[in-house]
Coordinates of C-alpha atoms and ligand atoms in Angstrom, one line a residue:
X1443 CA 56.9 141.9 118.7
X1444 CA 56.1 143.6 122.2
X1445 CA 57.5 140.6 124.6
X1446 CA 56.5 139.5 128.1
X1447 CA 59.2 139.7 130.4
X1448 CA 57.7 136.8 131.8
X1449 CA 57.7 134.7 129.0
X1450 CA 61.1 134.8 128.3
X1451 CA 62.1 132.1 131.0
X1452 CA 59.9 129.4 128.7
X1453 CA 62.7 126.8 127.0
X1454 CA 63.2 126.9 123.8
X1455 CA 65.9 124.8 122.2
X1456 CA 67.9 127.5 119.6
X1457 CA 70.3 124.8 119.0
X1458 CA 70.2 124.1 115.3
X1459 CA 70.4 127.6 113.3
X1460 CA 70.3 126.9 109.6
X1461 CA 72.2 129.6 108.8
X1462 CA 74.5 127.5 106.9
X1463 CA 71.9 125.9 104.8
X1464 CA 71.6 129.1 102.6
X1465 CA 74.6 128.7 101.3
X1466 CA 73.1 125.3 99.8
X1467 CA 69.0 125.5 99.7
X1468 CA 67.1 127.8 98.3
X1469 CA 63.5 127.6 98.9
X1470 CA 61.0 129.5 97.1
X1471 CA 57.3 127.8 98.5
X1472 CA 55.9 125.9 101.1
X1473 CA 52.5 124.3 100.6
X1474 CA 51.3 123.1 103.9
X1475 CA 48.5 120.5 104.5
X1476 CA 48.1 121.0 108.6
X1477 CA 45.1 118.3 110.0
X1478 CA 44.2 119.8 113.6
X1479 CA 41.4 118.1 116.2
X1480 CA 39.6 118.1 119.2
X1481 CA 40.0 114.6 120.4
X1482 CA 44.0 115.1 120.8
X1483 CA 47.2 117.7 120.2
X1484 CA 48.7 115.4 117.9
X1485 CA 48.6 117.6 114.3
X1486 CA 49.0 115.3 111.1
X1487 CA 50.9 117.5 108.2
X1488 CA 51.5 116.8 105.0
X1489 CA 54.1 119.7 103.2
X1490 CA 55.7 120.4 100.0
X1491 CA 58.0 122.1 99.8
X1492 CA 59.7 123.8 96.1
X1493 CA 63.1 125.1 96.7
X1494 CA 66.6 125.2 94.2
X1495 CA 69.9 123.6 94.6
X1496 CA 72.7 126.6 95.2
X1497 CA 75.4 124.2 94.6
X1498 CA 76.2 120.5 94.5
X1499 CA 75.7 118.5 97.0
X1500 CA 74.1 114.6 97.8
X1501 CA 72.1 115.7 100.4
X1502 CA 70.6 118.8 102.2
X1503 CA 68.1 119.3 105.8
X1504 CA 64.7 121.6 106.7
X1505 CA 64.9 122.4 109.8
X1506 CA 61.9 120.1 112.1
X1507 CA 61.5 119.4 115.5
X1508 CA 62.6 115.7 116.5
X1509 CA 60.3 113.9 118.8
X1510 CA 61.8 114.3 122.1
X1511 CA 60.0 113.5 125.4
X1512 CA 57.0 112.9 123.6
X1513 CA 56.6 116.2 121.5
X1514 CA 58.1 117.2 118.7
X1515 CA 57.3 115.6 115.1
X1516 CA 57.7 111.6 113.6
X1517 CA 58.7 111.8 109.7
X1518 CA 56.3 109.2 107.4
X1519 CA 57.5 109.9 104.3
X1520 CA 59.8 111.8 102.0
X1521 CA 59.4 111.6 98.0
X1522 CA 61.0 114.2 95.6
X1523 CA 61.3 115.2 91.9
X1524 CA 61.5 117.6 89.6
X1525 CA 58.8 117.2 87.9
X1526 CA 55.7 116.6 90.7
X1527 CA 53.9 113.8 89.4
X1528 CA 57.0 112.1 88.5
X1529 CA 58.2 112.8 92.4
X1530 CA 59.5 109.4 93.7
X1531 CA 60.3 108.3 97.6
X1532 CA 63.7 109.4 98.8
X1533 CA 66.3 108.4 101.7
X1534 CA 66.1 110.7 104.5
X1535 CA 67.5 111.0 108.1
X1536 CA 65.6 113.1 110.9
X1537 CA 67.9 113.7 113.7
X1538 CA 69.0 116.6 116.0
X1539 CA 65.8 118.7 114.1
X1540 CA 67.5 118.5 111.0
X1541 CA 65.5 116.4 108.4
X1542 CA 68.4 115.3 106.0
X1543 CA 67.2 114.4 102.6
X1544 CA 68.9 112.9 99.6
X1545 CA 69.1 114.8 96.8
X1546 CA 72.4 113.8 94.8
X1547 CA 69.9 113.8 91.3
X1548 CA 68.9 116.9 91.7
X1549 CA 70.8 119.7 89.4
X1550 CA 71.8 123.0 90.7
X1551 CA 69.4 126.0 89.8
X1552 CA 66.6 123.1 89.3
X1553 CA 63.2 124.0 90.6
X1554 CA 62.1 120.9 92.6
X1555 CA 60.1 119.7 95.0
X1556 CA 60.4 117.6 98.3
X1557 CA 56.8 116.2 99.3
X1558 CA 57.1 115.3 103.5
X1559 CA 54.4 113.8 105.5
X1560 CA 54.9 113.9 109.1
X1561 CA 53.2 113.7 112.7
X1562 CA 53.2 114.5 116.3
X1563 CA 52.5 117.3 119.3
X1564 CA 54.2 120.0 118.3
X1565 CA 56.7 121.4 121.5
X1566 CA 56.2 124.9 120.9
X1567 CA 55.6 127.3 117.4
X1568 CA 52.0 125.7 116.9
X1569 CA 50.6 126.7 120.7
X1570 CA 47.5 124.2 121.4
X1571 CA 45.5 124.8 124.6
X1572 CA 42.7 127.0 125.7
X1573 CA 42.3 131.0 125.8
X1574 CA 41.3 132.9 128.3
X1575 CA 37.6 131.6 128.0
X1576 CA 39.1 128.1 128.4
X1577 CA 37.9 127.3 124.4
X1578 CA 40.1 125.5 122.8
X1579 CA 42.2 127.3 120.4
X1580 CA 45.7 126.8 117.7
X1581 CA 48.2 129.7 117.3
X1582 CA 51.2 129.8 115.4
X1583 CA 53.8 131.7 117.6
X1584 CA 57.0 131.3 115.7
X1585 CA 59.4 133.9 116.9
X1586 CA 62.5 133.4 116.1
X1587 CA 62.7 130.3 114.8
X1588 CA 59.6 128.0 116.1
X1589 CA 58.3 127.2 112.8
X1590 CA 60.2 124.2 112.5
X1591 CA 58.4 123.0 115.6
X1592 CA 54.3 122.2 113.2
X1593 CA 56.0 122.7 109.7
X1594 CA 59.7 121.9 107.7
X1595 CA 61.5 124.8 106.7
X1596 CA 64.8 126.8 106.9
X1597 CA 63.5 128.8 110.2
X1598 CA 65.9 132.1 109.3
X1599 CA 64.8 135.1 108.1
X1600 CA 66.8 135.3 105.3
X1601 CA 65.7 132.1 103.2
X1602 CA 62.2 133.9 102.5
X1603 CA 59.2 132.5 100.4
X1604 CA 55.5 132.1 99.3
X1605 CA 53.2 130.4 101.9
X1606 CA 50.0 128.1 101.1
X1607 CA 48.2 126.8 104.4
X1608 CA 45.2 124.3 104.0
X1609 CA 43.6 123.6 106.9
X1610 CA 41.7 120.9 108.2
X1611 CA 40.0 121.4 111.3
X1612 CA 36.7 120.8 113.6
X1613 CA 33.8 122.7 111.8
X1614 CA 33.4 124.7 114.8
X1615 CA 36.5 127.2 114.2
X1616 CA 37.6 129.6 111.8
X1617 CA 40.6 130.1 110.4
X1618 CA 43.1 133.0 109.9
X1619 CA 46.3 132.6 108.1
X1620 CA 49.1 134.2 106.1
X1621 CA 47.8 135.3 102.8
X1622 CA 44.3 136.0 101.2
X1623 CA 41.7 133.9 101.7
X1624 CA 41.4 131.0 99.0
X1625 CA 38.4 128.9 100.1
X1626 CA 36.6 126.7 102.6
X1627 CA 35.4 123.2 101.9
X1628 CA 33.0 121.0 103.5
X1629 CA 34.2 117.4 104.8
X1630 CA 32.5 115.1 106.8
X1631 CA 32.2 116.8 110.3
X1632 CA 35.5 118.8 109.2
X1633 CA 36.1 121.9 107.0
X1634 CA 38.9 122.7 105.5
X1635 CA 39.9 126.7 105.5
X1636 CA 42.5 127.9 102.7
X1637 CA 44.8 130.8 102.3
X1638 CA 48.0 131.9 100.4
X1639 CA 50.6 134.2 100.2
X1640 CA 52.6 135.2 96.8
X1641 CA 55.0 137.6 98.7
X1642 CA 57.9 136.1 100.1
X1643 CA 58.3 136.3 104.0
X1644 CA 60.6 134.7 106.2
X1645 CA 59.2 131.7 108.2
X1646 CA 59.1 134.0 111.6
X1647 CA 55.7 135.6 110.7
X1648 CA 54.0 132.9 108.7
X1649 CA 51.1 131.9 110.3
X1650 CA 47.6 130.0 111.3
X1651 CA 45.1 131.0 114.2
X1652 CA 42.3 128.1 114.2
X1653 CA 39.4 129.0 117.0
X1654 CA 36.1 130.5 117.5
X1655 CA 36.3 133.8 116.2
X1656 CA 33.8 136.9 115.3
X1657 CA 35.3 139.2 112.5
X1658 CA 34.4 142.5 112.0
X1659 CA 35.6 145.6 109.6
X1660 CA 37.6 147.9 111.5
X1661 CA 38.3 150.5 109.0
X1662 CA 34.7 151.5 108.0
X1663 CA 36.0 155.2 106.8
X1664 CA 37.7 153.6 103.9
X1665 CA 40.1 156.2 103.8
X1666 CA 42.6 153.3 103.0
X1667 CA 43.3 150.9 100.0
X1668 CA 41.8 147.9 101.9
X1669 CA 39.6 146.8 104.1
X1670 CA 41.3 145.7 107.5
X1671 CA 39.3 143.1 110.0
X1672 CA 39.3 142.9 113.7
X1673 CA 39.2 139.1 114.8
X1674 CA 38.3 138.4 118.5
X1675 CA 37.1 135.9 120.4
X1676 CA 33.4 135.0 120.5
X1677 CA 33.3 135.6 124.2
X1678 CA 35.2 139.0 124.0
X1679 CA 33.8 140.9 120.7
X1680 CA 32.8 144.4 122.5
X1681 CA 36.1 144.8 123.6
X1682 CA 37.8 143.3 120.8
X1683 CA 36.6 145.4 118.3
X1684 CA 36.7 148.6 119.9
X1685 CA 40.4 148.5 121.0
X1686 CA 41.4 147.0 117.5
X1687 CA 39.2 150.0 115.6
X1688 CA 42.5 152.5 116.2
X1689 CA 44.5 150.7 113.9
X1690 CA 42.9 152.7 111.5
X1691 CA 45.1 155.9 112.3
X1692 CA 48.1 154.0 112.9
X1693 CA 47.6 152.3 109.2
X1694 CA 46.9 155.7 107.5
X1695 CA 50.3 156.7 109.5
X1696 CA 52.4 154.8 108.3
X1697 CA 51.3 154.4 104.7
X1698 CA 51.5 158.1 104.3
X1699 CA 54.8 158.5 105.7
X1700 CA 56.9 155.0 104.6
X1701 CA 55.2 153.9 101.9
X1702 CA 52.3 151.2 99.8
X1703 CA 51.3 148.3 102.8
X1704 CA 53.2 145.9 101.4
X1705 CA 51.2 142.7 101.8
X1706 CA 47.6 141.1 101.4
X1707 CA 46.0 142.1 103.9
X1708 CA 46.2 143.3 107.2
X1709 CA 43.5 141.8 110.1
X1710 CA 44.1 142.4 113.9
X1711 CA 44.2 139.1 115.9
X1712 CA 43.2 138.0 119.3
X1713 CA 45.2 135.2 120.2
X1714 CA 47.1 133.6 123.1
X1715 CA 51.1 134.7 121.5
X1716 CA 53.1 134.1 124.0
X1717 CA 54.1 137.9 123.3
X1718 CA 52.4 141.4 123.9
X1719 CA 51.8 141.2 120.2
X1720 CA 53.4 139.2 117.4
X1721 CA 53.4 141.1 114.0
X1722 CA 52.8 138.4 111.9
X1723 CA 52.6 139.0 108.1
X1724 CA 49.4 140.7 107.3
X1725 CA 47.6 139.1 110.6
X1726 CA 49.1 140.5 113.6
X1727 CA 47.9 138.5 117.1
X1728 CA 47.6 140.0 120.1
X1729 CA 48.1 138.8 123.5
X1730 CA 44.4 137.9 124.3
X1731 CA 44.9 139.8 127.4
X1732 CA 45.9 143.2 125.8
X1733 CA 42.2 143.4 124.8
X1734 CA 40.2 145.2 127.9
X1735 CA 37.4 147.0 126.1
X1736 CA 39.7 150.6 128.0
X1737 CA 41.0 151.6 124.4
X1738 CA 44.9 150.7 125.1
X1739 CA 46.0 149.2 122.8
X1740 CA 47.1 151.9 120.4
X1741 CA 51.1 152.0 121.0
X1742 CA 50.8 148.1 120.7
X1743 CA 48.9 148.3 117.7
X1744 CA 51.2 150.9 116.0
X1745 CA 54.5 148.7 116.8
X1746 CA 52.9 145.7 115.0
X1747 CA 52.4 147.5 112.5
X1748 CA 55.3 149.2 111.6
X1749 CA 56.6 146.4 111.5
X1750 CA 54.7 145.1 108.5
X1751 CA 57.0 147.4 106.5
X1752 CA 60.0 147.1 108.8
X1753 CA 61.0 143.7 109.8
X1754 CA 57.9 141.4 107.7
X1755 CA 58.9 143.5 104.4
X1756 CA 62.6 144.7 105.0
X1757 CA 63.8 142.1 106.8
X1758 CA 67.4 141.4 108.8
X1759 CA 69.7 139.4 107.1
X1760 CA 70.8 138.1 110.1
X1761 CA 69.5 137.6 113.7
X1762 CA 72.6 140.7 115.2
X1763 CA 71.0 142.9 112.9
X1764 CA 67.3 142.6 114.7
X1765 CA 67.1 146.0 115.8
X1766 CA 66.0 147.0 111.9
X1767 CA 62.9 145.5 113.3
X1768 CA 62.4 145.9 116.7
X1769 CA 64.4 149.3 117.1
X1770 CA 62.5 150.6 114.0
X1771 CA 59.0 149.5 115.1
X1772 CA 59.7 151.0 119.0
X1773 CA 60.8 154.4 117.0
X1774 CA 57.9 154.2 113.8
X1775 CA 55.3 153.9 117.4
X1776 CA 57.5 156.9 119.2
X1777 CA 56.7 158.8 115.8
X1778 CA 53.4 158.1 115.2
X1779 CA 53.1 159.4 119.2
X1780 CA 54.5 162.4 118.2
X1781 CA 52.2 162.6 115.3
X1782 CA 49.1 162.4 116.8
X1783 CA 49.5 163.5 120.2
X1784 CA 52.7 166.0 119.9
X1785 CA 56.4 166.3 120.7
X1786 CA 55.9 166.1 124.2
X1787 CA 54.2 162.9 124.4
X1788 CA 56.9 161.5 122.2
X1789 CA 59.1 162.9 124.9
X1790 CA 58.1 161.2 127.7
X1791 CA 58.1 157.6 126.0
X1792 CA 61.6 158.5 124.6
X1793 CA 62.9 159.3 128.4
X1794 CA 61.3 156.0 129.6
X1795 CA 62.8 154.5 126.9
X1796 CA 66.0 155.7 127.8
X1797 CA 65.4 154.5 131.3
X1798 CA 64.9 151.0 130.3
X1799 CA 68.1 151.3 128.1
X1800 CA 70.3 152.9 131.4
X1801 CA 69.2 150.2 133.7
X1802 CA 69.5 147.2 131.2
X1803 CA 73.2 148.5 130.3
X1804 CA 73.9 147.7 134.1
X1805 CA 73.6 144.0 133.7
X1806 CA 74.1 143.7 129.9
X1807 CA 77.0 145.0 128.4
X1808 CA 76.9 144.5 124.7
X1809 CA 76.4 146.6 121.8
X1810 CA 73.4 147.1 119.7
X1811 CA 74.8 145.0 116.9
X1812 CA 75.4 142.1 119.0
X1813 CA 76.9 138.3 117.7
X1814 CA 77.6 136.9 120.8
X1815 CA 74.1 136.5 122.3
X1816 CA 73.5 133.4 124.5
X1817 CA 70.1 132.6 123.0
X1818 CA 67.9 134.4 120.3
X1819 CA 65.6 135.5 123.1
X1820 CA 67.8 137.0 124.6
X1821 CA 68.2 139.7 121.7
X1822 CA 64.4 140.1 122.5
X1823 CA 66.2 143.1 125.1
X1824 CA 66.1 147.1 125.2
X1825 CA 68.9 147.4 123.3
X1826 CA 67.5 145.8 120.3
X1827 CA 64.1 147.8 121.1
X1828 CA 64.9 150.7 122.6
X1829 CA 68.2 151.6 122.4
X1830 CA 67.7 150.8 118.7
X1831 CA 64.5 153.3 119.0
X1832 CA 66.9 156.1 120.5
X1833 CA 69.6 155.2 117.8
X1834 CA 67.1 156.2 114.9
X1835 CA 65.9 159.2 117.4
X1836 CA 69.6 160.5 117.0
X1837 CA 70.1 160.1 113.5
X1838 CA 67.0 162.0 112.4
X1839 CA 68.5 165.2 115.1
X1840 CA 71.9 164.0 113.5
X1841 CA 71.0 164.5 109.8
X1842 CA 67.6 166.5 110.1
X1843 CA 63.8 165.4 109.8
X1844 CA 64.2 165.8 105.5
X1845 CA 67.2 163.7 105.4
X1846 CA 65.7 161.4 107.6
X1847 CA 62.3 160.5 105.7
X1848 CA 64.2 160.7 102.6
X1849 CA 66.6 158.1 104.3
X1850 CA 63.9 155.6 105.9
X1851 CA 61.9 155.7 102.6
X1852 CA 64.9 155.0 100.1
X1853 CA 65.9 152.3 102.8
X1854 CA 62.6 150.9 102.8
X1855 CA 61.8 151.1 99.0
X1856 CA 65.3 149.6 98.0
X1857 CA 64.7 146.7 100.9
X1858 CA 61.4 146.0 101.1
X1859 CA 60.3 141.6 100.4
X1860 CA 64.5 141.4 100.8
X1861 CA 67.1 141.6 103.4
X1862 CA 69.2 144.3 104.6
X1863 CA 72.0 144.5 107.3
X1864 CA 72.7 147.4 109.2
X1865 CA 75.7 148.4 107.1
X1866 CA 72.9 148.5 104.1
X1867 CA 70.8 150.9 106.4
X1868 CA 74.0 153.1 106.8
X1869 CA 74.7 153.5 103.2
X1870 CA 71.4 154.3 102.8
X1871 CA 71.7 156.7 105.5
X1872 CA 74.9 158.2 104.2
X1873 CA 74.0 158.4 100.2
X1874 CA 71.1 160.2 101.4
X1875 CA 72.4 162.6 103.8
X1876 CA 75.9 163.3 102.2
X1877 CA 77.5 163.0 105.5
X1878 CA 80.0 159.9 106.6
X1879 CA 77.9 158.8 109.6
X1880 CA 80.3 155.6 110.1
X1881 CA 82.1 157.2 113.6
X1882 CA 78.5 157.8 114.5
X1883 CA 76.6 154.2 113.1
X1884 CA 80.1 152.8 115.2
X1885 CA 80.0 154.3 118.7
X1886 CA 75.9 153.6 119.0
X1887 CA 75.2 150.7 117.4
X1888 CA 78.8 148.3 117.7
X1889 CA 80.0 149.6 121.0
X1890 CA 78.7 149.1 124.8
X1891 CA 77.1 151.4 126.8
X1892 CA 76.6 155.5 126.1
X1893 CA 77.8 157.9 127.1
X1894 CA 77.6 158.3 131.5
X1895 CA 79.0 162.1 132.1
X1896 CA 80.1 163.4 135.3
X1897 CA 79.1 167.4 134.9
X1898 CA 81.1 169.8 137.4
X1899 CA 80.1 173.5 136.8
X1900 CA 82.6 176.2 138.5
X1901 CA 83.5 179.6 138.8
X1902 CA 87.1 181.0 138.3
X1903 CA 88.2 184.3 137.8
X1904 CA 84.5 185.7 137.1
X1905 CA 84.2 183.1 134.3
X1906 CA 81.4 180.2 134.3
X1907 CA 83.0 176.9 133.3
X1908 CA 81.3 173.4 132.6
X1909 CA 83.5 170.5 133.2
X1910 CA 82.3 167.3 131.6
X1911 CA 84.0 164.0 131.7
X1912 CA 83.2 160.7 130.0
X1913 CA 83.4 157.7 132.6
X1914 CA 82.5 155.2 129.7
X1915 CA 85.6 153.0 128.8
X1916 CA 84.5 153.9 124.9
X1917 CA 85.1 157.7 124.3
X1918 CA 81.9 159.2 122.5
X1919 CA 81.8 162.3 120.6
X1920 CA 78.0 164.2 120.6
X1921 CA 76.5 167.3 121.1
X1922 CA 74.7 168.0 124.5
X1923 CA 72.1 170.2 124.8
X1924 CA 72.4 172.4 127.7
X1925 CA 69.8 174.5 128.7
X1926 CA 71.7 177.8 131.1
X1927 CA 69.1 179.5 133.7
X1928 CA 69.4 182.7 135.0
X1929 CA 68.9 184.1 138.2
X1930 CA 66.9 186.7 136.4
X1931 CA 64.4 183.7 135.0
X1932 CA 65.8 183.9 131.6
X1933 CA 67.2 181.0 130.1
X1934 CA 69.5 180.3 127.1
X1935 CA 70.1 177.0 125.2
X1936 CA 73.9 176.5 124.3
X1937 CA 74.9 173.1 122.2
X1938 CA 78.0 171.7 123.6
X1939 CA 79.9 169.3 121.0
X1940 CA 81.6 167.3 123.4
X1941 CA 84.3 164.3 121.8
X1942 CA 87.0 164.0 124.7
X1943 CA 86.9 161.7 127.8
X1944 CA 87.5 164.6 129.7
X1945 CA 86.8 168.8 128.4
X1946 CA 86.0 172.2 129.7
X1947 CA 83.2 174.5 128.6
X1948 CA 83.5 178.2 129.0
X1949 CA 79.9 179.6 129.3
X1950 CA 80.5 183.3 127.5
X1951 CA 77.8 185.2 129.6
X1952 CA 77.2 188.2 131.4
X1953 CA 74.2 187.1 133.7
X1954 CA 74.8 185.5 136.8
X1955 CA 73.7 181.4 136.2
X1956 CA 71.2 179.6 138.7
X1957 CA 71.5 176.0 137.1
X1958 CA 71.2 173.8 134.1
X1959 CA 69.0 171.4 132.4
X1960 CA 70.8 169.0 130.9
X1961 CA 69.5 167.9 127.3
X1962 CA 65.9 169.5 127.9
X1963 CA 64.7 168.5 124.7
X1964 CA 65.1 164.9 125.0
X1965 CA 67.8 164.5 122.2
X1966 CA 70.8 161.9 123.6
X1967 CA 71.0 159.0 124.9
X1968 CA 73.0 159.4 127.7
X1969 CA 73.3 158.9 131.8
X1970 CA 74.6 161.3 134.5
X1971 CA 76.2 160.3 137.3
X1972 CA 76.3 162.2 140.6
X1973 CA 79.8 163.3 141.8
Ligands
ZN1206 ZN1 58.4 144.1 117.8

């Protein structure tokens, strides 16, 4: 997702991660029944869920959100079975958002299913209020792990399944949700709107958006294997539609140069996500604001969607390894840039990106791969996004642009509905390339900081020197780009490979030198410092 710094102060309890319960569960579908209104926030749900037994054990939890200070949801029932219709009522405990049920029938490797009904105003994960047109509208905004706040679930992105949503709701909205459309069905003064996913996604970007929406093709060229919808609000469906109609390109983009789209569908969402943008599996929403009818929303666009492929499809494992999504979809949009606008463009967002990676290092000094994160929002940070963005940049000068697409697509194709870590990316990476990258996957991606050089240049004996000294505690080795001007307006580009904390550069050259430029063509990620 593209975050709001502003957002990021909202509380969100992270304190139950079921990390552990993938060791014992494994679910394989959710079926959920949501019941939304008009008259109240309170959401009525009623959820099946068909997962296996991993090993034995009497008793197991889904992660859902205990009522607490009024929010969060009240457990009705619990029945279970192999069999469905022979499913019968089980003990169960709801505590501390773990929903424990009883399950010391069940064999391992079983296929069964746990049928839940249960109530309340969800806290967060299922946001009820009003958009910008103050019309009442229902978005699922589950980053990182919401979805345990309107449905029960293991809410990490490594326990992934198929998705069924049937929605009831006041006749006056339409739905959008994960999957392809199944149906709609008339109820008294209610409808109920259907859709389901057979890929297997992780609970992050499973989704519904219930509100008054116009719909519209985007890609009328159909250039494309599908057709891809714009859905906007009622009140905003100029605008909508014509910042939306982009995503075109950025689609085309990125299917010629990863690979196959790899779900359903793909519709473009106005919505009120707490984020920028949340790249939701096959229905990316949008921060209802983004949409200005001013044609800016292309870079947002193209970093939802690459993450359809990177981060929806290949997933991480594990929450340290997030920059496989967000480093990947601030690159995929840096290289779409490039694409379509040229090398210099790309340039200029890579040197702001590197600016936001400098400044952030200042406060924040933890590596790329990071386990000892305060909260999971707080991984929502530049070095997961851009610092992850300028580790890819590197790689692809570090084992050249064929090695690089050859890299990204094997990683992609051998990943993609699964899991990878960022060790799985690097023996991708290495296969591919035939070079041991692990010195250079180590100092970027598992160590603090870059590299911050203090460059002297002098004179001794008629010969020009370059003194260049690493004042990192981590010693990196690199090449630097240095571009040598002449006081007779020539210029020459020498490549220094630098790998001590502290080394000297003889600059072989007859001409007398005016200056330097310091990596002119934007290819490390490093600081200078003034002496
Ligand atoms: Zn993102």
């Amino acid at each position: 997702m593209k975050h709001l710094t502003f957002l990021l102060a909202l509380s969100v309890s992270f304190a139950s991660f079921s990390q552990d319960q993938q060791e014992i569960i494994d679910v394989l579908d959710y079926n959920v029944f949501l019941n939304v209104y008009d008259e109240h926030d309170t959401i009525l749900v009623s959820e099946r869920v068909t997962l296996k037994l991993l090993q034995r054990v009497d008793s197991f939890y889904l992660d859902l959100h205990s009522v607490q200070g009024g929010k969060g949801m009240k457990v009705l029932s619990v029945s279970s079975g192999i069999v469905a219709d022979e499913e019968v009522t089980v003990p169960y405990t709801h505590r501390d958002d773990q929903l424990w049920i009883s399950c010391s029938t069940i064999p391992v490797g079983e296929k069964f299913h746990v049928e839940l009904l249960f109530s309340g105003i969800p806290e967060t994960g299922l946001i009820i209020g009003e958009n910008k047109f103050g019309k009442r509208t229902f978005f699922g905004d589950n980053w990182p792990n919401r979805a345990h706040h309107w449905f029960a679930c293991v809410d990490h992105p490594a326990d992934k399944a198929t998705v069924s949503f049937f929605v009831t709701h006041p006749k006056k909205y339409d739905v959008i949700a994960t999957g392809t459309y199944l149906s709609e069905g008339e109820l008294p003064g209610q409808r109920m709107s259907s859709y389901r996913s057979e890929i297997n996604l992780p609970t992050k970007v499973m989704v519904v958006g219930i509100a008054e929406f116009d719909t519209e093709i985007i890609n009328h060229d159909h250039s494309e294997l599908f057709e891809m919808h714009a859905w906007v609000y009622e009140d905003d469906v100029e605008n909508g539609f014509k910042d939306m109609a982009v995503a075109t390109d950025v689609v085309n983009y990125f299917v010629k140069e990863i690979g196959a789209y790899p779900f359903e569908k793909l519709d473009h969402v106005q919505s009120t996500t707490q984020f920028g943008g949340m790249e939701n599996a096959g229905n990316i929403f949008y921060d209802e604001s983004a949409v200005t009818g001013q044609e800016k929303m292309e870079a947002l666009i193209a970093h939802e969607v690459a993450h359809q492929w990177f981060g929806n499809s290949a997933s991480e494992a594990d929450w340290q390894h997030l920059w496989l999504s967000e480093g990947f979809a601030t690159y995929f949009t840096d290289l779409y840039w490039e694409n379509k606008y040229g090398t210099e463009a790309m340039n200029e967002r890579l040197v702001n990106e590197r600016n936001r990676v400098i400044l952030f290092s200042k406060r924040y000094d933890h590596p790329v791969v990071d386990t000892t994160y305060a909260s999971l929002m707080d991984l929502l940070n530049p070095n997961s996004y851009q610092k992850g963005a300028w580790f890819l940049h590197m790689l692809r000068n570090e084992v050249g642009d064929a090695a690089f697409w050859s890299g990204i697509r094997t990683y992609y194709e051998k990943f993609k509905y699964e899991n990878a870590t960022t060790k799985d990316f690097q023996q991708v990476m290495e296969e591919v390339s035939k070079k041991d990258l692990s010195m250079f996957f180590h100092q970027w991606l598992r160590e603090s900081l870059h590299p911050i050089l203090l460059i002297n240049n002098d004179r001794k004996c008629g010969k020009d020197f370059l003194e260049i000294e690493q004042q990192q505690s981590h010693v990196f080795e690199f090449d630097l780009e240095v571009e040598v001007l002449f006081k007779d307006g020539s210029s020459e580009l020498r490549t220094l490979h630098v790998s001590k904390q502290k080394e000297r550069f003889k600059l072989k050259t007859k001409k007398k030198i005016s200056g330097f430029k310091y990596d002119p063509n934007v290819k490390l990620l490093f600081e200078m410092v003034e002496y």
